[in-house]
């Protein structure tokens, strides 16, 4: 891997709600290098999407606010940039693909109108030059008859085609980092496989870095070179993809893998993770996973574990594993 593209340090994003302060992202740190594909994985509500929005400085304020932390992109701290400068990076140097393509596009405008607007805003140009760029990226994501697609409205395309259009829009300004927030969630299995293959091919051909957010460990293994596991707003394990999936350290990571269906072995019943996800407004003291953890002891209830290197860059936050 090359130099660092992005590094988040002790990122904290909280939401002020009537019932209290919700700690959506609570001290998250990670880095993404040139050509790396980092998977951010965890249950719904653990803070994955808010982490992505924080990196883009798109957290709605109020009720949310990035209270602490640094976000370095190619050496510049994004937290210190004025909004005008941030807009030049957002969507251009760093792009984002959201999980619901149908809700990410304006139903009143054609695909062409929306794609050309993005290209004009970030790269300038007009007329045939902008249209040729739009056609180029549509071909790059393997959309047949791209000129016809430019004239269509979002409702005229399938979910898979719409997601390809969203990926094309994200690629249109030649980003060095693409953030994909569960881009396959609303798609059928065969279309998911096509989108996953497409993202992998695009990353290699364009030498682009990728932050891939998912709750699907199967998808993670196909797309990513490294993985970070989140639980209750914190990263509890981080390492190379083979380290995390084949030799997991943290009890939560082990439980996630154990609850995943396997085609290569007989399983009478799926294993389940006992208990429920904690309320981020009222977190338990110490390690937030201890109420569900089979290894929990007194120390777990009293002190939160630190994310430590267990060797070869494999990090885990646990007192007893």
PDB file of C-alpha atoms in Angstrom:
ATOM      1  CA  UNK A   1       0.000   0.000   0.000  1.00  0.00           C
ATOM      2  CA  UNK A   2       1.062   3.589  -0.562  1.00  0.00           C
ATOM      3  CA  UNK A   3       0.848   6.722   1.549  1.00  0.00           C
ATOM      4  CA  UNK A   4      -2.160   7.636   3.668  1.00  0.00           C
ATOM      5  CA  UNK A   5      -5.123   9.091   1.767  1.00  0.00           C
ATOM      6  CA  UNK A   6      -7.294   9.698   4.816  1.00  0.00           C
ATOM      7  CA  UNK A   7      -6.807   9.459   8.564  1.00  0.00           C
ATOM      8  CA  UNK A   8      -9.449   9.994  11.250  1.00  0.00           C
ATOM      9  CA  UNK A   9      -8.185  10.647  14.772  1.00  0.00           C
ATOM     10  CA  UNK A  10     -10.390  10.359  17.853  1.00  0.00           C
ATOM     11  CA  UNK A  11     -13.508  11.369  15.947  1.00  0.00           C
ATOM     12  CA  UNK A  12     -16.535  12.102  18.135  1.00  0.00           C
ATOM     13  CA  UNK A  13     -19.963  12.936  16.704  1.00  0.00           C
ATOM     14  CA  UNK A  14     -22.833  13.314  19.164  1.00  0.00           C
ATOM     15  CA  UNK A  15     -26.530  14.148  18.728  1.00  0.00           C
ATOM     16  CA  UNK A  16     -28.468  16.260  21.222  1.00  0.00           C
ATOM     17  CA  UNK A  17     -31.883  14.646  21.669  1.00  0.00           C
ATOM     18  CA  UNK A  18     -34.739  15.348  24.144  1.00  0.00           C
ATOM     19  CA  UNK A  19     -33.866  12.139  26.014  1.00  0.00           C
ATOM     20  CA  UNK A  20     -30.153  12.961  26.239  1.00  0.00           C
ATOM     21  CA  UNK A  21     -26.890  12.926  24.287  1.00  0.00           C
ATOM     22  CA  UNK A  22     -26.559  10.144  21.724  1.00  0.00           C
ATOM     23  CA  UNK A  23     -22.915   9.112  21.226  1.00  0.00           C
ATOM     24  CA  UNK A  24     -23.099   7.976  17.605  1.00  0.00           C
ATOM     25  CA  UNK A  25     -19.338   8.075  16.969  1.00  0.00           C
ATOM     26  CA  UNK A  26     -17.256   7.979  20.130  1.00  0.00           C
ATOM     27  CA  UNK A  27     -13.492   8.227  19.648  1.00  0.00           C
ATOM     28  CA  UNK A  28     -13.090   6.523  16.257  1.00  0.00           C
ATOM     29  CA  UNK A  29      -9.626   6.408  14.670  1.00  0.00           C
ATOM     30  CA  UNK A  30      -8.503   4.716  11.444  1.00  0.00           C
ATOM     31  CA  UNK A  31      -6.544   5.371   8.272  1.00  0.00           C
ATOM     32  CA  UNK A  32      -6.988   4.487   4.603  1.00  0.00           C
ATOM     33  CA  UNK A  33      -3.951   4.192   2.347  1.00  0.00           C
ATOM     34  CA  UNK A  34      -3.609   4.606  -1.409  1.00  0.00           C
ATOM     35  CA  UNK A  35      -5.259   1.674  -3.169  1.00  0.00           C
ATOM     36  CA  UNK A  36      -6.701   0.251   0.074  1.00  0.00           C
ATOM     37  CA  UNK A  37     -10.293  -0.870   0.507  1.00  0.00           C
ATOM     38  CA  UNK A  38     -11.342  -0.564   4.160  1.00  0.00           C
ATOM     39  CA  UNK A  39     -14.561  -2.244   5.260  1.00  0.00           C
ATOM     40  CA  UNK A  40     -16.484  -0.722   8.169  1.00  0.00           C
ATOM     41  CA  UNK A  41     -18.759  -3.436   9.546  1.00  0.00           C
ATOM     42  CA  UNK A  42     -21.236  -3.789  12.406  1.00  0.00           C
ATOM     43  CA  UNK A  43     -24.902  -4.060  13.350  1.00  0.00           C
ATOM     44  CA  UNK A  44     -27.420  -1.384  12.375  1.00  0.00           C
ATOM     45  CA  UNK A  45     -27.140   1.646  14.637  1.00  0.00           C
ATOM     46  CA  UNK A  46     -23.483   1.159  15.569  1.00  0.00           C
ATOM     47  CA  UNK A  47     -22.356   4.439  13.965  1.00  0.00           C
ATOM     48  CA  UNK A  48     -21.073   3.364  10.535  1.00  0.00           C
ATOM     49  CA  UNK A  49     -23.101   5.810   8.431  1.00  0.00           C
ATOM     50  CA  UNK A  50     -22.576   8.686  10.862  1.00  0.00           C
ATOM     51  CA  UNK A  51     -18.828   8.037  10.612  1.00  0.00           C
ATOM     52  CA  UNK A  52     -19.067   8.419   6.819  1.00  0.00           C
ATOM     53  CA  UNK A  53     -21.160  11.593   7.092  1.00  0.00           C
ATOM     54  CA  UNK A  54     -18.666  12.981   9.609  1.00  0.00           C
ATOM     55  CA  UNK A  55     -15.784  12.417   7.183  1.00  0.00           C
ATOM     56  CA  UNK A  56     -17.713  14.399   4.557  1.00  0.00           C
ATOM     57  CA  UNK A  57     -18.819  17.012   7.135  1.00  0.00           C
ATOM     58  CA  UNK A  58     -22.457  16.327   6.270  1.00  0.00           C
ATOM     59  CA  UNK A  59     -23.772  15.706   9.802  1.00  0.00           C
ATOM     60  CA  UNK A  60     -26.972  17.783  10.231  1.00  0.00           C
ATOM     61  CA  UNK A  61     -26.334  20.488  12.854  1.00  0.00           C
ATOM     62  CA  UNK A  62     -28.584  20.575  14.857  1.00  0.00           C
ATOM     63  CA  UNK A  63     -29.085  17.994  16.277  1.00  0.00           C
ATOM     64  CA  UNK A  64     -25.689  16.465  15.423  1.00  0.00           C
ATOM     65  CA  UNK A  65     -22.242  17.923  15.937  1.00  0.00           C
ATOM     66  CA  UNK A  66     -18.652  16.792  15.454  1.00  0.00           C
ATOM     67  CA  UNK A  67     -17.393  17.656  18.927  1.00  0.00           C
ATOM     68  CA  UNK A  68     -13.844  16.427  18.706  1.00  0.00           C
ATOM     69  CA  UNK A  69     -11.263  14.859  16.426  1.00  0.00           C
ATOM     70  CA  UNK A  70      -9.231  15.432  13.299  1.00  0.00           C
ATOM     71  CA  UNK A  71      -9.832  14.276   9.726  1.00  0.00           C
ATOM     72  CA  UNK A  72      -6.712  14.439   7.567  1.00  0.00           C
ATOM     73  CA  UNK A  73      -7.140  14.074   3.815  1.00  0.00           C
ATOM     74  CA  UNK A  74      -3.854  13.980   1.901  1.00  0.00           C
ATOM     75  CA  UNK A  75      -2.261  15.940   4.747  1.00  0.00           C
ATOM     76  CA  UNK A  76      -4.953  18.634   5.161  1.00  0.00           C
ATOM     77  CA  UNK A  77      -7.227  18.719   8.224  1.00  0.00           C
ATOM     78  CA  UNK A  78     -10.756  18.819   6.804  1.00  0.00           C
ATOM     79  CA  UNK A  79     -12.113  20.033  10.145  1.00  0.00           C
ATOM     80  CA  UNK A  80     -10.242  23.322   9.719  1.00  0.00           C
ATOM     81  CA  UNK A  81     -11.315  24.042   6.145  1.00  0.00           C
ATOM     82  CA  UNK A  82     -13.979  26.685   5.482  1.00  0.00           C
ATOM     83  CA  UNK A  83     -17.157  25.306   3.919  1.00  0.00           C
ATOM     84  CA  UNK A  84     -16.288  26.819   0.527  1.00  0.00           C
ATOM     85  CA  UNK A  85     -13.043  24.821   0.400  1.00  0.00           C
ATOM     86  CA  UNK A  86     -14.761  21.696   1.737  1.00  0.00           C
ATOM     87  CA  UNK A  87     -17.238  21.810  -1.166  1.00  0.00           C
ATOM     88  CA  UNK A  88     -14.325  21.579  -3.604  1.00  0.00           C
ATOM     89  CA  UNK A  89     -13.246  18.307  -1.980  1.00  0.00           C
ATOM     90  CA  UNK A  90     -16.678  16.814  -1.275  1.00  0.00           C
ATOM     91  CA  UNK A  91     -17.998  15.074  -4.364  1.00  0.00           C
ATOM     92  CA  UNK A  92     -14.781  15.679  -6.264  1.00  0.00           C
ATOM     93  CA  UNK A  93     -11.711  14.372  -4.396  1.00  0.00           C
ATOM     94  CA  UNK A  94     -13.918  12.353  -2.001  1.00  0.00           C
ATOM     95  CA  UNK A  95     -17.174  10.977  -3.390  1.00  0.00           C
ATOM     96  CA  UNK A  96     -19.989   9.036  -1.730  1.00  0.00           C
ATOM     97  CA  UNK A  97     -22.470   6.402  -2.883  1.00  0.00           C
ATOM     98  CA  UNK A  98     -25.541   6.062  -0.658  1.00  0.00           C
ATOM     99  CA  UNK A  99     -27.488   2.889   0.101  1.00  0.00           C
ATOM    100  CA  UNK A 100     -30.843   3.913  -1.397  1.00  0.00           C
ATOM    101  CA  UNK A 101     -30.259   5.115  -4.969  1.00  0.00           C
ATOM    102  CA  UNK A 102     -33.950   5.824  -5.561  1.00  0.00           C
ATOM    103  CA  UNK A 103     -34.044   8.354  -2.716  1.00  0.00           C
ATOM    104  CA  UNK A 104     -30.693   9.923  -3.670  1.00  0.00           C
ATOM    105  CA  UNK A 105     -31.927  11.235  -7.030  1.00  0.00           C
ATOM    106  CA  UNK A 106     -34.487  13.881  -7.870  1.00  0.00           C
ATOM    107  CA  UNK A 107     -37.476  12.184  -9.590  1.00  0.00           C
ATOM    108  CA  UNK A 108     -38.317  15.417 -11.481  1.00  0.00           C
ATOM    109  CA  UNK A 109     -35.107  15.516 -13.524  1.00  0.00           C
ATOM    110  CA  UNK A 110     -33.575  13.140 -16.031  1.00  0.00           C
ATOM    111  CA  UNK A 111     -30.457  11.124 -15.283  1.00  0.00           C
ATOM    112  CA  UNK A 112     -28.579  13.306 -17.767  1.00  0.00           C
ATOM    113  CA  UNK A 113     -29.599  16.567 -16.089  1.00  0.00           C
ATOM    114  CA  UNK A 114     -28.436  15.352 -12.690  1.00  0.00           C
ATOM    115  CA  UNK A 115     -25.160  13.862 -13.916  1.00  0.00           C
ATOM    116  CA  UNK A 116     -24.258  16.931 -15.958  1.00  0.00           C
ATOM    117  CA  UNK A 117     -24.973  19.224 -13.011  1.00  0.00           C
ATOM    118  CA  UNK A 118     -22.426  17.334 -10.893  1.00  0.00           C
ATOM    119  CA  UNK A 119     -19.790  17.443 -13.650  1.00  0.00           C
ATOM    120  CA  UNK A 120     -20.315  21.160 -14.360  1.00  0.00           C
ATOM    121  CA  UNK A 121     -20.154  22.051 -10.654  1.00  0.00           C
ATOM    122  CA  UNK A 122     -16.887  20.237  -9.954  1.00  0.00           C
ATOM    123  CA  UNK A 123     -15.090  20.255 -13.303  1.00  0.00           C
ATOM    124  CA  UNK A 124     -16.605  23.064 -15.330  1.00  0.00           C
ATOM    125  CA  UNK A 125     -17.311  22.824 -19.044  1.00  0.00           C
ATOM    126  CA  UNK A 126     -20.572  22.818 -20.951  1.00  0.00           C
ATOM    127  CA  UNK A 127     -22.451  21.332 -23.855  1.00  0.00           C
ATOM    128  CA  UNK A 128     -21.070  18.283 -25.626  1.00  0.00           C
ATOM    129  CA  UNK A 129     -17.956  18.113 -23.446  1.00  0.00           C
ATOM    130  CA  UNK A 130     -20.028  17.568 -20.297  1.00  0.00           C
ATOM    131  CA  UNK A 131     -22.299  15.078 -22.052  1.00  0.00           C
ATOM    132  CA  UNK A 132     -19.334  13.051 -23.329  1.00  0.00           C
ATOM    133  CA  UNK A 133     -17.960  12.867 -19.789  1.00  0.00           C
ATOM    134  CA  UNK A 134     -21.326  11.589 -18.535  1.00  0.00           C
ATOM    135  CA  UNK A 135     -21.434   8.975 -21.291  1.00  0.00           C
ATOM    136  CA  UNK A 136     -17.853   7.936 -20.531  1.00  0.00           C
ATOM    137  CA  UNK A 137     -18.525   7.148 -16.868  1.00  0.00           C
ATOM    138  CA  UNK A 138     -21.798   5.371 -17.680  1.00  0.00           C
ATOM    139  CA  UNK A 139     -19.856   3.103 -20.038  1.00  0.00           C
ATOM    140  CA  UNK A 140     -17.256   2.618 -17.303  1.00  0.00           C
ATOM    141  CA  UNK A 141     -19.920   1.154 -14.990  1.00  0.00           C
ATOM    142  CA  UNK A 142     -21.099  -1.128 -17.814  1.00  0.00           C
ATOM    143  CA  UNK A 143     -24.467   0.483 -18.528  1.00  0.00           C
ATOM    144  CA  UNK A 144     -25.757  -0.547 -21.983  1.00  0.00           C
ATOM    145  CA  UNK A 145     -27.014   2.206 -24.296  1.00  0.00           C
ATOM    146  CA  UNK A 146     -25.821   5.071 -22.023  1.00  0.00           C
ATOM    147  CA  UNK A 147     -27.179   7.782 -24.309  1.00  0.00           C
ATOM    148  CA  UNK A 148     -30.715   6.450 -23.815  1.00  0.00           C
ATOM    149  CA  UNK A 149     -30.188   6.261 -20.046  1.00  0.00           C
ATOM    150  CA  UNK A 150     -29.221   9.966 -19.953  1.00  0.00           C
ATOM    151  CA  UNK A 151     -32.701  10.831 -21.281  1.00  0.00           C
ATOM    152  CA  UNK A 152     -34.552   8.653 -18.763  1.00  0.00           C
ATOM    153  CA  UNK A 153     -35.976   9.516 -15.338  1.00  0.00           C
ATOM    154  CA  UNK A 154     -34.958   7.631 -12.148  1.00  0.00           C
ATOM    155  CA  UNK A 155     -38.260   5.738 -11.916  1.00  0.00           C
ATOM    156  CA  UNK A 156     -37.662   4.219 -15.356  1.00  0.00           C
ATOM    157  CA  UNK A 157     -34.556   2.333 -14.192  1.00  0.00           C
ATOM    158  CA  UNK A 158     -34.215  -0.780 -12.015  1.00  0.00           C
ATOM    159  CA  UNK A 159     -32.528  -0.638  -8.605  1.00  0.00           C
ATOM    160  CA  UNK A 160     -29.342  -2.149  -9.988  1.00  0.00           C
ATOM    161  CA  UNK A 161     -29.203   0.300 -12.904  1.00  0.00           C
ATOM    162  CA  UNK A 162     -29.859   3.228 -10.569  1.00  0.00           C
ATOM    163  CA  UNK A 163     -27.017   2.128  -8.314  1.00  0.00           C
ATOM    164  CA  UNK A 164     -24.702   1.956 -11.329  1.00  0.00           C
ATOM    165  CA  UNK A 165     -25.768   5.506 -12.203  1.00  0.00           C
ATOM    166  CA  UNK A 166     -24.964   6.640  -8.645  1.00  0.00           C
ATOM    167  CA  UNK A 167     -21.539   5.009  -8.887  1.00  0.00           C
ATOM    168  CA  UNK A 168     -21.003   6.692 -12.263  1.00  0.00           C
ATOM    169  CA  UNK A 169     -21.891  10.085 -10.752  1.00  0.00           C
ATOM    170  CA  UNK A 170     -19.441   9.454  -7.917  1.00  0.00           C
ATOM    171  CA  UNK A 171     -16.730   8.559 -10.450  1.00  0.00           C
ATOM    172  CA  UNK A 172     -17.400  11.459 -12.804  1.00  0.00           C
ATOM    173  CA  UNK A 173     -15.043  13.844 -10.999  1.00  0.00           C
ATOM    174  CA  UNK A 174     -12.157  11.361 -10.690  1.00  0.00           C
ATOM    175  CA  UNK A 175     -12.139  10.943  -6.864  1.00  0.00           C
ATOM    176  CA  UNK A 176      -9.147   9.456  -5.054  1.00  0.00           C
ATOM    177  CA  UNK A 177     -11.422   8.110  -2.291  1.00  0.00           C
ATOM    178  CA  UNK A 178     -14.947   6.717  -2.664  1.00  0.00           C
ATOM    179  CA  UNK A 179     -17.200   6.094   0.347  1.00  0.00           C
ATOM    180  CA  UNK A 180     -19.859   3.434  -0.293  1.00  0.00           C
ATOM    181  CA  UNK A 181     -22.571   3.336   2.381  1.00  0.00           C
ATOM    182  CA  UNK A 182     -24.160  -0.130   2.062  1.00  0.00           C
ATOM    183  CA  UNK A 183     -24.562   0.241  -1.728  1.00  0.00           C
ATOM    184  CA  UNK A 184     -25.966  -3.289  -2.173  1.00  0.00           C
ATOM    185  CA  UNK A 185     -28.560  -3.328   0.644  1.00  0.00           C
ATOM    186  CA  UNK A 186     -31.679  -2.745  -1.493  1.00  0.00           C
ATOM    187  CA  UNK A 187     -30.608  -5.049  -4.340  1.00  0.00           C
ATOM    188  CA  UNK A 188     -31.318  -8.705  -5.100  1.00  0.00           C
ATOM    189  CA  UNK A 189     -28.498 -11.210  -4.646  1.00  0.00           C
ATOM    190  CA  UNK A 190     -27.427 -11.492  -8.294  1.00  0.00           C
ATOM    191  CA  UNK A 191     -27.381  -7.697  -8.712  1.00  0.00           C
ATOM    192  CA  UNK A 192     -25.412  -7.382  -5.457  1.00  0.00           C
ATOM    193  CA  UNK A 193     -22.739  -9.659  -6.877  1.00  0.00           C
ATOM    194  CA  UNK A 194     -22.528  -7.565 -10.055  1.00  0.00           C
ATOM    195  CA  UNK A 195     -22.161  -4.292  -8.103  1.00  0.00           C
ATOM    196  CA  UNK A 196     -19.508  -5.817  -5.816  1.00  0.00           C
ATOM    197  CA  UNK A 197     -17.538  -7.069  -8.821  1.00  0.00           C
ATOM    198  CA  UNK A 198     -17.889  -3.682 -10.494  1.00  0.00           C
ATOM    199  CA  UNK A 199     -16.563  -1.786  -7.459  1.00  0.00           C
ATOM    200  CA  UNK A 200     -13.579  -4.113  -7.186  1.00  0.00           C
ATOM    201  CA  UNK A 201     -12.737  -3.704 -10.864  1.00  0.00           C
ATOM    202  CA  UNK A 202     -13.105   0.094 -10.712  1.00  0.00           C
ATOM    203  CA  UNK A 203     -10.873   0.354  -7.646  1.00  0.00           C
ATOM    204  CA  UNK A 204      -8.105  -1.601  -9.336  1.00  0.00           C
ATOM    205  CA  UNK A 205      -8.356   0.120 -12.712  1.00  0.00           C
ATOM    206  CA  UNK A 206      -8.545   3.630 -11.264  1.00  0.00           C
ATOM    207  CA  UNK A 207      -6.159   2.948  -8.350  1.00  0.00           C
ATOM    208  CA  UNK A 208      -8.802   4.429  -6.102  1.00  0.00           C
ATOM    209  CA  UNK A 209      -9.153   3.984  -2.345  1.00  0.00           C
ATOM    210  CA  UNK A 210     -12.463   2.752  -0.942  1.00  0.00           C
ATOM    211  CA  UNK A 211     -14.315   2.969   2.368  1.00  0.00           C
ATOM    212  CA  UNK A 212     -17.006   0.298   2.180  1.00  0.00           C
ATOM    213  CA  UNK A 213     -19.721   0.316   4.851  1.00  0.00           C
ATOM    214  CA  UNK A 214     -21.694  -2.887   5.340  1.00  0.00           C
ATOM    215  CA  UNK A 215     -23.269  -5.262   7.839  1.00  0.00           C
ATOM    216  CA  UNK A 216     -22.679  -8.231   5.516  1.00  0.00           C
ATOM    217  CA  UNK A 217     -19.479 -10.147   6.263  1.00  0.00           C
ATOM    218  CA  UNK A 218     -19.753 -12.007   2.950  1.00  0.00           C
ATOM    219  CA  UNK A 219     -19.685  -8.745   1.021  1.00  0.00           C
ATOM    220  CA  UNK A 220     -16.797  -7.548   3.194  1.00  0.00           C
ATOM    221  CA  UNK A 221     -14.639 -10.522   2.228  1.00  0.00           C
ATOM    222  CA  UNK A 222     -15.163  -9.900  -1.499  1.00  0.00           C
ATOM    223  CA  UNK A 223     -14.534  -6.148  -1.588  1.00  0.00           C
ATOM    224  CA  UNK A 224     -12.103  -5.185   1.167  1.00  0.00           C
ATOM    225  CA  UNK A 225      -8.397  -5.506   1.894  1.00  0.00           C
ATOM    226  CA  UNK A 226      -8.823  -4.540   5.568  1.00  0.00           C
ATOM    227  CA  UNK A 227     -11.684  -4.298   8.047  1.00  0.00           C
ATOM    228  CA  UNK A 228     -12.745  -2.297  11.087  1.00  0.00           C
ATOM    229  CA  UNK A 229     -15.521  -3.695  13.303  1.00  0.00           C
ATOM    230  CA  UNK A 230     -17.748  -1.134  15.057  1.00  0.00           C
ATOM    231  CA  UNK A 231     -19.899  -1.586  18.134  1.00  0.00           C
ATOM    232  CA  UNK A 232     -21.847   1.167  19.932  1.00  0.00           C
ATOM    233  CA  UNK A 233     -19.945   4.014  18.306  1.00  0.00           C
ATOM    234  CA  UNK A 234     -16.450   2.554  18.753  1.00  0.00           C
ATOM    235  CA  UNK A 235     -14.071   0.432  16.704  1.00  0.00           C
ATOM    236  CA  UNK A 236     -13.472  -2.791  18.648  1.00  0.00           C
ATOM    237  CA  UNK A 237     -11.261  -4.612  16.129  1.00  0.00           C
ATOM    238  CA  UNK A 238      -9.196  -3.587  13.130  1.00  0.00           C
ATOM    239  CA  UNK A 239      -6.779  -5.382  10.826  1.00  0.00           C
ATOM    240  CA  UNK A 240      -6.183  -6.998   7.465  1.00  0.00           C
ATOM    241  CA  UNK A 241      -9.254  -8.749   6.076  1.00  0.00           C
ATOM    242  CA  UNK A 242      -7.834 -12.247   6.622  1.00  0.00           C
ATOM    243  CA  UNK A 243      -6.840 -11.401  10.195  1.00  0.00           C
ATOM    244  CA  UNK A 244     -10.304 -10.149  11.133  1.00  0.00           C
ATOM    245  CA  UNK A 245     -12.358 -12.838   9.355  1.00  0.00           C
ATOM    246  CA  UNK A 246     -10.135 -15.904   9.811  1.00  0.00           C
ATOM    247  CA  UNK A 247      -8.507 -15.151  13.172  1.00  0.00           C
ATOM    248  CA  UNK A 248     -10.869 -12.759  15.010  1.00  0.00           C
ATOM    249  CA  UNK A 249      -9.847 -11.561  18.462  1.00  0.00           C
ATOM    250  CA  UNK A 250     -12.735  -9.554  19.907  1.00  0.00           C
ATOM    251  CA  UNK A 251     -15.756 -11.517  21.241  1.00  0.00           C
ATOM    252  CA  UNK A 252     -18.111  -9.314  19.214  1.00  0.00           C
ATOM    253  CA  UNK A 253     -16.297 -10.064  15.953  1.00  0.00           C
ATOM    254  CA  UNK A 254     -16.362 -13.779  16.797  1.00  0.00           C
ATOM    255  CA  UNK A 255     -20.094 -13.552  17.521  1.00  0.00           C
ATOM    256  CA  UNK A 256     -20.797 -11.788  14.209  1.00  0.00           C
ATOM    257  CA  UNK A 257     -18.896 -14.435  12.274  1.00  0.00           C
ATOM    258  CA  UNK A 258     -20.586 -17.215  14.248  1.00  0.00           C
ATOM    259  CA  UNK A 259     -24.016 -15.805  13.362  1.00  0.00           C
ATOM    260  CA  UNK A 260     -23.248 -15.851   9.620  1.00  0.00           C
ATOM    261  CA  UNK A 261     -24.772 -18.703   7.561  1.00  0.00           C
ATOM    262  CA  UNK A 262     -22.174 -21.036   6.002  1.00  0.00           C
ATOM    263  CA  UNK A 263     -22.592 -23.041   2.810  1.00  0.00           C
ATOM    264  CA  UNK A 264     -19.570 -25.250   3.521  1.00  0.00           C
ATOM    265  CA  UNK A 265     -20.893 -26.874   6.700  1.00  0.00           C
ATOM    266  CA  UNK A 266     -24.104 -28.282   8.156  1.00  0.00           C
ATOM    267  CA  UNK A 267     -25.827 -25.963  10.625  1.00  0.00           C
ATOM    268  CA  UNK A 268     -28.982 -26.981  12.483  1.00  0.00           C
ATOM    269  CA  UNK A 269     -29.437 -23.497  13.884  1.00  0.00           C
ATOM    270  CA  UNK A 270     -27.701 -20.173  13.489  1.00  0.00           C
ATOM    271  CA  UNK A 271     -25.874 -18.908  16.531  1.00  0.00           C
ATOM    272  CA  UNK A 272     -27.278 -15.691  17.953  1.00  0.00           C
ATOM    273  CA  UNK A 273     -25.690 -12.874  19.922  1.00  0.00           C
ATOM    274  CA  UNK A 274     -27.432 -12.749  23.292  1.00  0.00           C
ATOM    275  CA  UNK A 275     -28.999  -9.537  24.535  1.00  0.00           C
ATOM    276  CA  UNK A 276     -29.691  -6.396  22.533  1.00  0.00           C
ATOM    277  CA  UNK A 277     -27.719  -3.496  21.106  1.00  0.00           C
ATOM    278  CA  UNK A 278     -27.278  -0.864  23.852  1.00  0.00           C
ATOM    279  CA  UNK A 279     -29.077   2.459  23.796  1.00  0.00           C
ATOM    280  CA  UNK A 280     -26.454   5.000  22.673  1.00  0.00           C
ATOM    281  CA  UNK A 281     -28.083   7.588  24.941  1.00  0.00           C
ATOM    282  CA  UNK A 282     -27.643   5.345  28.007  1.00  0.00           C
ATOM    283  CA  UNK A 283     -24.530   3.231  27.490  1.00  0.00           C
ATOM    284  CA  UNK A 284     -23.351   0.768  30.142  1.00  0.00           C
ATOM    285  CA  UNK A 285     -20.170   1.699  32.026  1.00  0.00           C
ATOM    286  CA  UNK A 286     -16.835   0.194  31.022  1.00  0.00           C
ATOM    287  CA  UNK A 287     -16.831  -1.964  27.893  1.00  0.00           C
ATOM    288  CA  UNK A 288     -20.129  -1.404  26.074  1.00  0.00           C
ATOM    289  CA  UNK A 289     -20.215  -5.051  24.945  1.00  0.00           C
ATOM    290  CA  UNK A 290     -19.961  -6.635  28.411  1.00  0.00           C
ATOM    291  CA  UNK A 291     -23.739  -7.212  28.917  1.00  0.00           C
ATOM    292  CA  UNK A 292     -23.658  -9.536  25.855  1.00  0.00           C
ATOM    293  CA  UNK A 293     -20.134 -10.939  26.193  1.00  0.00           C
ATOM    294  CA  UNK A 294     -19.406 -14.513  27.376  1.00  0.00           C
ATOM    295  CA  UNK A 295     -15.959 -13.412  28.632  1.00  0.00           C
ATOM    296  CA  UNK A 296     -17.116 -10.427  30.728  1.00  0.00           C
ATOM    297  CA  UNK A 297     -15.708  -9.978  34.202  1.00  0.00           C
ATOM    298  CA  UNK A 298     -15.631  -7.263  36.828  1.00  0.00           C
ATOM    299  CA  UNK A 299     -12.951  -5.232  35.037  1.00  0.00           C
ATOM    300  CA  UNK A 300     -15.136  -5.042  31.936  1.00  0.00           C
ATOM    301  CA  UNK A 301     -17.843  -3.250  33.917  1.00  0.00           C
ATOM    302  CA  UNK A 302     -15.412  -0.735  35.393  1.00  0.00           C
ATOM    303  CA  UNK A 303     -13.016   0.286  32.640  1.00  0.00           C
ATOM    304  CA  UNK A 304     -13.357   0.647  28.878  1.00  0.00           C
ATOM    305  CA  UNK A 305     -10.656  -1.324  27.007  1.00  0.00           C
ATOM    306  CA  UNK A 306      -8.245   0.443  24.653  1.00  0.00           C
ATOM    307  CA  UNK A 307      -7.694  -0.586  21.027  1.00  0.00           C
ATOM    308  CA  UNK A 308      -4.238  -2.205  21.209  1.00  0.00           C
ATOM    309  CA  UNK A 309      -1.984  -3.776  18.581  1.00  0.00           C
ATOM    310  CA  UNK A 310      -1.918  -7.558  19.109  1.00  0.00           C
ATOM    311  CA  UNK A 311       0.765  -8.069  16.451  1.00  0.00           C
ATOM    312  CA  UNK A 312       1.123  -7.536  12.684  1.00  0.00           C
ATOM    313  CA  UNK A 313      -1.194  -4.520  12.799  1.00  0.00           C
ATOM    314  CA  UNK A 314      -4.133  -6.521  14.181  1.00  0.00           C
ATOM    315  CA  UNK A 315      -5.846  -4.342  16.810  1.00  0.00           C
ATOM    316  CA  UNK A 316      -8.545  -5.257  19.339  1.00  0.00           C
ATOM    317  CA  UNK A 317     -10.184  -3.564  22.331  1.00  0.00           C
ATOM    318  CA  UNK A 318     -10.704  -6.261  24.966  1.00  0.00           C
ATOM    319  CA  UNK A 319      -9.335  -6.901  28.468  1.00  0.00           C
ATOM    320  CA  UNK A 320      -9.403 -10.706  28.290  1.00  0.00           C
ATOM    321  CA  UNK A 321      -8.833 -11.849  24.696  1.00  0.00           C
TER     322      UNK A 321
END
